[in-house]
CSV table of C-alpha atoms in Angstrom, one decimal:
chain,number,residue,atom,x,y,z
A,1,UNK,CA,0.0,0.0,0.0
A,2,UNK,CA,1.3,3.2,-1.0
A,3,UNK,CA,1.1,6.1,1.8
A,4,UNK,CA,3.5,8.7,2.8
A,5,UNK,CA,5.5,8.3,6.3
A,6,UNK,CA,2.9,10.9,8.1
A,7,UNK,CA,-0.2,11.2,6.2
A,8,UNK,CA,-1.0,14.5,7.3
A,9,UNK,CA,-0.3,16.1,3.6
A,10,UNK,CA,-2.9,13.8,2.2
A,11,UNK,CA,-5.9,13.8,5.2
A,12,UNK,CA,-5.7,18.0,4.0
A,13,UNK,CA,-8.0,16.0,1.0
A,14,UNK,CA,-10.3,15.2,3.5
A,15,UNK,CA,-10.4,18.9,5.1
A,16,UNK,CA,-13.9,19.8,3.6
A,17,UNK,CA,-15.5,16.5,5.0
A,18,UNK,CA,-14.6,17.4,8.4
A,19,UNK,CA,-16.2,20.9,8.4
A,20,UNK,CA,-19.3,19.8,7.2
A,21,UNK,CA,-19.5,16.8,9.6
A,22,UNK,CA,-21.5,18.7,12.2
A,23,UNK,CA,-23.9,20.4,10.2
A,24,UNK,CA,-24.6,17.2,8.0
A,25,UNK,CA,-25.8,15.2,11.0
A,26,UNK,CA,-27.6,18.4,12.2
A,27,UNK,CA,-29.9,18.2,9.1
A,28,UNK,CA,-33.9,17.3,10.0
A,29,UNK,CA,-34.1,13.3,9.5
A,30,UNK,CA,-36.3,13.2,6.0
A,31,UNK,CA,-33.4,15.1,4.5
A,32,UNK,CA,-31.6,14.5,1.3
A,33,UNK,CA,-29.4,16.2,-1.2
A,34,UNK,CA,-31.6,17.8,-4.3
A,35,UNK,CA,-30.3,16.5,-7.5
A,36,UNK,CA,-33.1,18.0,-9.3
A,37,UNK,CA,-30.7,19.8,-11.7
A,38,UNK,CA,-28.2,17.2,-11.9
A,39,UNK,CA,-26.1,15.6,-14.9
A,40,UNK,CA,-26.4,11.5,-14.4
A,41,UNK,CA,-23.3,11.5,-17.0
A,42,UNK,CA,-21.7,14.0,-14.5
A,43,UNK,CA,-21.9,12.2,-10.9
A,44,UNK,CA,-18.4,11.6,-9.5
A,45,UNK,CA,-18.2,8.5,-7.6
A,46,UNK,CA,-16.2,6.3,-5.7
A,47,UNK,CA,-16.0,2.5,-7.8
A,48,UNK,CA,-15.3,-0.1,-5.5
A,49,UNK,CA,-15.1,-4.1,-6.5
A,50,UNK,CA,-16.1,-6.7,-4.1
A,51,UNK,CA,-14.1,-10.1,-5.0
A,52,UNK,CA,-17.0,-12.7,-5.0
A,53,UNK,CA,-15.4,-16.0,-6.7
A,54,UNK,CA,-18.1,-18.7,-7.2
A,55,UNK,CA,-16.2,-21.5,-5.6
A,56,UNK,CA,-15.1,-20.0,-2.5
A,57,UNK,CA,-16.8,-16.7,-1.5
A,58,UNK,CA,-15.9,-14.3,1.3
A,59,UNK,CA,-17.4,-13.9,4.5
A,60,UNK,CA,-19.6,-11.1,4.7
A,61,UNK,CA,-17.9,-9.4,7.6
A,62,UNK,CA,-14.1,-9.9,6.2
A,63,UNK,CA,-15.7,-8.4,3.1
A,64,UNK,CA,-16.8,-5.8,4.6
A,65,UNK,CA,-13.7,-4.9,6.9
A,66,UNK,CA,-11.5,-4.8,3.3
A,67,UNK,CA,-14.3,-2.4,2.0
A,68,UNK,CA,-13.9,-0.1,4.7
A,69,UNK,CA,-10.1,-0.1,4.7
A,70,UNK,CA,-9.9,0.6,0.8
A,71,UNK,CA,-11.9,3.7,0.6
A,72,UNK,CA,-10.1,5.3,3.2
A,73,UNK,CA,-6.5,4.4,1.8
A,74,UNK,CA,-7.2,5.7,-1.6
A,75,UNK,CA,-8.0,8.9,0.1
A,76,UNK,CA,-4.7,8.4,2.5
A,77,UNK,CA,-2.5,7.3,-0.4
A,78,UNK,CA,0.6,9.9,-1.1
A,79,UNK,CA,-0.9,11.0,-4.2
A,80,UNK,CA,-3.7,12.7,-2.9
A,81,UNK,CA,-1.3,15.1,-1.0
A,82,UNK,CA,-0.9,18.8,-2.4
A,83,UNK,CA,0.1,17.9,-5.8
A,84,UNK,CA,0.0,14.8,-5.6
A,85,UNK,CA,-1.3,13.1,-9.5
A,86,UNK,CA,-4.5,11.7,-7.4
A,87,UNK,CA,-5.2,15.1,-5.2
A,88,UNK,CA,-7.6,17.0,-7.8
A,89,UNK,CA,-9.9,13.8,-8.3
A,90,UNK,CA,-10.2,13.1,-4.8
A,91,UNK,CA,-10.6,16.6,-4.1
A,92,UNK,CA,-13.2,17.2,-6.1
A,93,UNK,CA,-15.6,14.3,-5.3
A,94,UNK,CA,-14.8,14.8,-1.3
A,95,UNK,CA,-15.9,18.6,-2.6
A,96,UNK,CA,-19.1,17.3,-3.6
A,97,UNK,CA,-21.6,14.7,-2.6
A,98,UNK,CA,-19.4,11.8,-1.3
A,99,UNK,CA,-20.6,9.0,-3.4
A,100,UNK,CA,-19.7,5.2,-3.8
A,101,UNK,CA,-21.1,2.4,-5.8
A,102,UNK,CA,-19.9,-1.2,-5.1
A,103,UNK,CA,-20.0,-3.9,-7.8
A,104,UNK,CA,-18.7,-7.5,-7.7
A,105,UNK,CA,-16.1,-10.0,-10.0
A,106,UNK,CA,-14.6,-13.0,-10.4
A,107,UNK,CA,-12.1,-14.2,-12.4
A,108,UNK,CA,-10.8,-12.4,-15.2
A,109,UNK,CA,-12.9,-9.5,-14.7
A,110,UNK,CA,-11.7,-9.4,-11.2
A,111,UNK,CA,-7.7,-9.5,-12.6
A,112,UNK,CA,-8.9,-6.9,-15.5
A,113,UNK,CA,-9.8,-4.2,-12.5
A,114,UNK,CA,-6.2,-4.9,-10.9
A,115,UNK,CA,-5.0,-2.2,-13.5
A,116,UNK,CA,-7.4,0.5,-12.9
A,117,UNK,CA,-5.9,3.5,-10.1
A,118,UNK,CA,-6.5,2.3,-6.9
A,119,UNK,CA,-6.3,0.2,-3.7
A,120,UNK,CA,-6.9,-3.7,-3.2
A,121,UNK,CA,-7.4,-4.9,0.8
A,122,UNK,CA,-7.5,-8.4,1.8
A,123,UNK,CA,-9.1,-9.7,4.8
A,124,UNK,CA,-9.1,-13.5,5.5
A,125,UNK,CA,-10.2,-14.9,1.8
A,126,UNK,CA,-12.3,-11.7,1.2
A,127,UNK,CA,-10.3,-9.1,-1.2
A,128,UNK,CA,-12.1,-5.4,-1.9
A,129,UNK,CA,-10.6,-3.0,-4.7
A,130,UNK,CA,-11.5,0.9,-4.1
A,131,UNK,CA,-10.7,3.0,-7.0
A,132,UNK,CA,-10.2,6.5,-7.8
A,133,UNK,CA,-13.1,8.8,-7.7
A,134,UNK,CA,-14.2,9.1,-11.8
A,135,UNK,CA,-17.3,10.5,-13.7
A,136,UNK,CA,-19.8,8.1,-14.1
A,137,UNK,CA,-19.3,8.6,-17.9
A,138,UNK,CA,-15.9,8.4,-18.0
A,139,UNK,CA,-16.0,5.1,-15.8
A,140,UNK,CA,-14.0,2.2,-18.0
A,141,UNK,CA,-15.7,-0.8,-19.3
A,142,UNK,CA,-13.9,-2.9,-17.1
A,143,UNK,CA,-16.4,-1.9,-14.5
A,144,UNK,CA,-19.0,-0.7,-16.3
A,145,UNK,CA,-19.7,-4.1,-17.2
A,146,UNK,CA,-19.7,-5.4,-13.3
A,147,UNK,CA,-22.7,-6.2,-12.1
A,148,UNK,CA,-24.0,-4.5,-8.8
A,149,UNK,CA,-26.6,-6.9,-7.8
A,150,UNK,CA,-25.5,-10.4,-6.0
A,151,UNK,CA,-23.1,-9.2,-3.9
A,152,UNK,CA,-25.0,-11.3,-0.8
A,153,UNK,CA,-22.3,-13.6,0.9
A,154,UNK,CA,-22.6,-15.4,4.3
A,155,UNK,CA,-21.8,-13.7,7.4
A,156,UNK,CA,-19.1,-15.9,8.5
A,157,UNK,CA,-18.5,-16.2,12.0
A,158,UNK,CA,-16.3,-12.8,13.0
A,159,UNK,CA,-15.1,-13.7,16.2
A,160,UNK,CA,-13.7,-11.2,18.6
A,161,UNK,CA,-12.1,-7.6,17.1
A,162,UNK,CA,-9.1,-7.4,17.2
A,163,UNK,CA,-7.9,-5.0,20.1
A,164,UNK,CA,-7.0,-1.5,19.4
A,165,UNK,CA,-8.3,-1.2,15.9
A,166,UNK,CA,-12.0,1.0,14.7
A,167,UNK,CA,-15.2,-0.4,15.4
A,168,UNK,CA,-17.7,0.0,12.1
A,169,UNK,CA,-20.5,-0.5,14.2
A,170,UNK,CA,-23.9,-1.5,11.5
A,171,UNK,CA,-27.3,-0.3,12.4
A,172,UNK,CA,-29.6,-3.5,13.7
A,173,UNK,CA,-32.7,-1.8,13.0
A,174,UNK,CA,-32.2,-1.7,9.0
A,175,UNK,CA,-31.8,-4.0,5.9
A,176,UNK,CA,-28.6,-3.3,3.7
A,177,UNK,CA,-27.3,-5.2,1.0
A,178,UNK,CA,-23.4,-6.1,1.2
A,179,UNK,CA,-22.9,-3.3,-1.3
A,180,UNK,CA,-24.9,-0.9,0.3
A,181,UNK,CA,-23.3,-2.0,3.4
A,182,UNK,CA,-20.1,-1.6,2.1
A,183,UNK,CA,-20.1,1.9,0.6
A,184,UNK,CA,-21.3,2.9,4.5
A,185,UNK,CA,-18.3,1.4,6.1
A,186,UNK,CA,-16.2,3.4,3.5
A,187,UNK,CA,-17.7,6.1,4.3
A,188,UNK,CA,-16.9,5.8,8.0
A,189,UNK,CA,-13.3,5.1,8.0
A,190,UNK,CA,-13.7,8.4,5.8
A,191,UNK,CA,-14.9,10.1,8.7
A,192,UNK,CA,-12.6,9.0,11.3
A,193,UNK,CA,-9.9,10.2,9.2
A,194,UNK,CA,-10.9,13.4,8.5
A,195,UNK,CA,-12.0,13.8,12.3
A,196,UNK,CA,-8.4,12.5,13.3
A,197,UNK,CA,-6.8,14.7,10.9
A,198,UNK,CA,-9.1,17.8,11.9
A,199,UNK,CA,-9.0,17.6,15.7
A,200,UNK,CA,-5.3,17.3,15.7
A,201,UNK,CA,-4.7,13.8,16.2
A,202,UNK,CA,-2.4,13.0,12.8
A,203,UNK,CA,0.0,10.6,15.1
A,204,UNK,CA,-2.7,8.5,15.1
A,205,UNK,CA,-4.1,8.4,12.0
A,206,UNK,CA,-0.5,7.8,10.9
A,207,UNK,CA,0.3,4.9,13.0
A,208,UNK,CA,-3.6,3.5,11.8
A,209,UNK,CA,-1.9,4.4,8.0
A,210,UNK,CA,1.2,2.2,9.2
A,211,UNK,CA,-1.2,-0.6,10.1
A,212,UNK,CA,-3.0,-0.8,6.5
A,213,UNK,CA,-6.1,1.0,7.9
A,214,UNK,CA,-7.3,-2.4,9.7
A,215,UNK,CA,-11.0,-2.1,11.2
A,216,UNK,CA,-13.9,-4.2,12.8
A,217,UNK,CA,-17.0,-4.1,11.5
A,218,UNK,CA,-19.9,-5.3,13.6
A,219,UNK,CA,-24.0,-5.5,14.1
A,220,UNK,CA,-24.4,-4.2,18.1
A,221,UNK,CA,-28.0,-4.9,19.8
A,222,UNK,CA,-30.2,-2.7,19.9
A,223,UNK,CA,-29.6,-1.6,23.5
A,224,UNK,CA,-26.1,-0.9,22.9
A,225,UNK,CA,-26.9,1.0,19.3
A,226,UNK,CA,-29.0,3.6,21.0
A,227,UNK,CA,-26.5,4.4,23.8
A,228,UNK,CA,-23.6,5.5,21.5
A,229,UNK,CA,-25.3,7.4,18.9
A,230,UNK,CA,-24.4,10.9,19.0
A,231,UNK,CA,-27.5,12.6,18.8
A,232,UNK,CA,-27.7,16.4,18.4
A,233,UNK,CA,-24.2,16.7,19.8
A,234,UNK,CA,-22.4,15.3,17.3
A,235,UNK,CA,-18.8,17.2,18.3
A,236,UNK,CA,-19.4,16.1,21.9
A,237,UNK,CA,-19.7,12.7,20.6
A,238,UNK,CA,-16.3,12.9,18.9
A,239,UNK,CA,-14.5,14.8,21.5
A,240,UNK,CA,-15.7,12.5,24.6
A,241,UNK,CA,-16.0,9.0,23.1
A,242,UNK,CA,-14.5,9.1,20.2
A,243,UNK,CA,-17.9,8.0,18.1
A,244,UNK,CA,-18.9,9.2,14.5
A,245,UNK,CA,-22.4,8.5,12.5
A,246,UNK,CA,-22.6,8.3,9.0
A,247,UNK,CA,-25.6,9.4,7.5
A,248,UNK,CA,-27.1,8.4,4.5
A,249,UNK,CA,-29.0,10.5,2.1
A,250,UNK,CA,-31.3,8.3,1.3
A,251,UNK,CA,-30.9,8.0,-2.7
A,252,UNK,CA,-30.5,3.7,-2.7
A,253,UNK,CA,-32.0,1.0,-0.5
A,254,UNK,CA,-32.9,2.9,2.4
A,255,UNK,CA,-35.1,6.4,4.0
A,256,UNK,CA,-33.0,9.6,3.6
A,257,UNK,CA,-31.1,10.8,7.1
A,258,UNK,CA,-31.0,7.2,8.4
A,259,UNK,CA,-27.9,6.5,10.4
A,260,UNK,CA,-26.0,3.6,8.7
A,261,UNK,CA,-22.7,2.9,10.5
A,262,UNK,CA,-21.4,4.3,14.0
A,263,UNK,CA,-17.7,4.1,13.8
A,264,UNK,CA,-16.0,4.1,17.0
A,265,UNK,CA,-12.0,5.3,17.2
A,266,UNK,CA,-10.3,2.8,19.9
A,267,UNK,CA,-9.4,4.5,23.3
């Protein structure tokens, strides 16, 4: 994985994420961005390819924890610093509305992707390739010709986190399919980056950089799901626990404003 000794050159990327982090969570639950006036050809998004081989698929949760720890390490890598060959598409889509589409491969197509600007995780037998933020008409037809549907895998059996590493935490009281799912947790270890990177903390969002951006991703009950979620007091929620909501808009799968992922820094 390609990142700079101290990433704090490339989190600048993520600068406009943290200063709308606040005021995005703020926003009355039914929500959602107006696209009204919007070009389809013109949407910049985040590709990511979920490795789903017919003979031997991943575990949803590996799956998912490789998801999470490509987005954020395309957006970490050393070419998104100032600069940087990779900083003025990055910029520009964390600019705008931060989207992400997850599609699936095997085989060749899988290999064909390998090419394509970007980062491949592995977790366990489960490999996840984030890509560099493109136009949806200038997307290649080496993944405009994955499919986005079947990307439903077993759970697997996670086991226990391993100690000292993010908690993705999933909401229990929704439905999301595993590419749904997995743009979320993208978009969390997003956050927790920029919030590292904006409250000061870059020595540990370097040594989380060092690390290959390892994470746990896990469904709490609904008990413990209602106790962390930061409420109206999203900065306190940061600053004091070290928690982080995503928030979805609401254009697939599920209602605008819905909280999708709590991500949970370790300390």
């Amino acid at each position: 994985m390609r990142i700079i000794g101290n990433v704090t050159d490339a989190a600048s990327v993520l600068e406009p994420l943290t200063a709308r982090y606040a005021s995005w969570l703020e926003l009355p639950d039914e929500s959602t961005a107006d696209t009204s006036d919007e070009d389809p050809d013109n949407v910049i998004l985040m590709p990511m390819v979920l490795r789903i081989e017919r003979n031997d698929p991943p575990a949803r949760t590996d799956m998912l924890q490789a998801a999470g720890s490509a987005a954020v390490a395309v957006c970490l890598d050393e070419r998104c610093g100032p600069g940087g060959e990779w900083r003025e598409a990055v910029g520009a889509w964390v600019a705008d509305r931060i989207r992400k589409v997850a599609r699936r491969a095997r085989g060749s197509h899988w290999n064909a992707v390998q090419s394509l600007p970007g980062h491949t995780v592995t977790v366990g037998n489960a490999q996840v390739r984030a890509f560099l933020p493109m136009r949806l008409s200038e997307m290649p037809k080496e993944l405009t010709r994955l499919q986005i549907s079947g990307s439903e895998v077993e759970p697997g059996e996670p086991g226990s986190p391993v100690p000292g590493v993010p908690r993705l935490w999933l909401n229990p009281d929704i439905e999301m399919s595993a590419g749904k799912s997995a743009a979320q947790v993208g978009h969390a270890t997003m956050i927790l980056a920029a919030l590292l990177h904006g409250s000061g903390q870059d020595a540990a969002l370097d040594a989380w950089a060092k690390e290959g951006f390892p994470c746990a991703v896990r469904t709490p009950d609904a008990a413990s799901w209602r106790a962390m979620q930061p409420g109206d007091a999203p900065e306190p929620a940061w600053r004091e626990h070290g928690v982080a909501a995503v928030r979805d808009a609401g254009f697939t799968e599920i209602d605008p404003g819905t909280v999708t992922v709590l991500a949970q820094w370790p300390g």
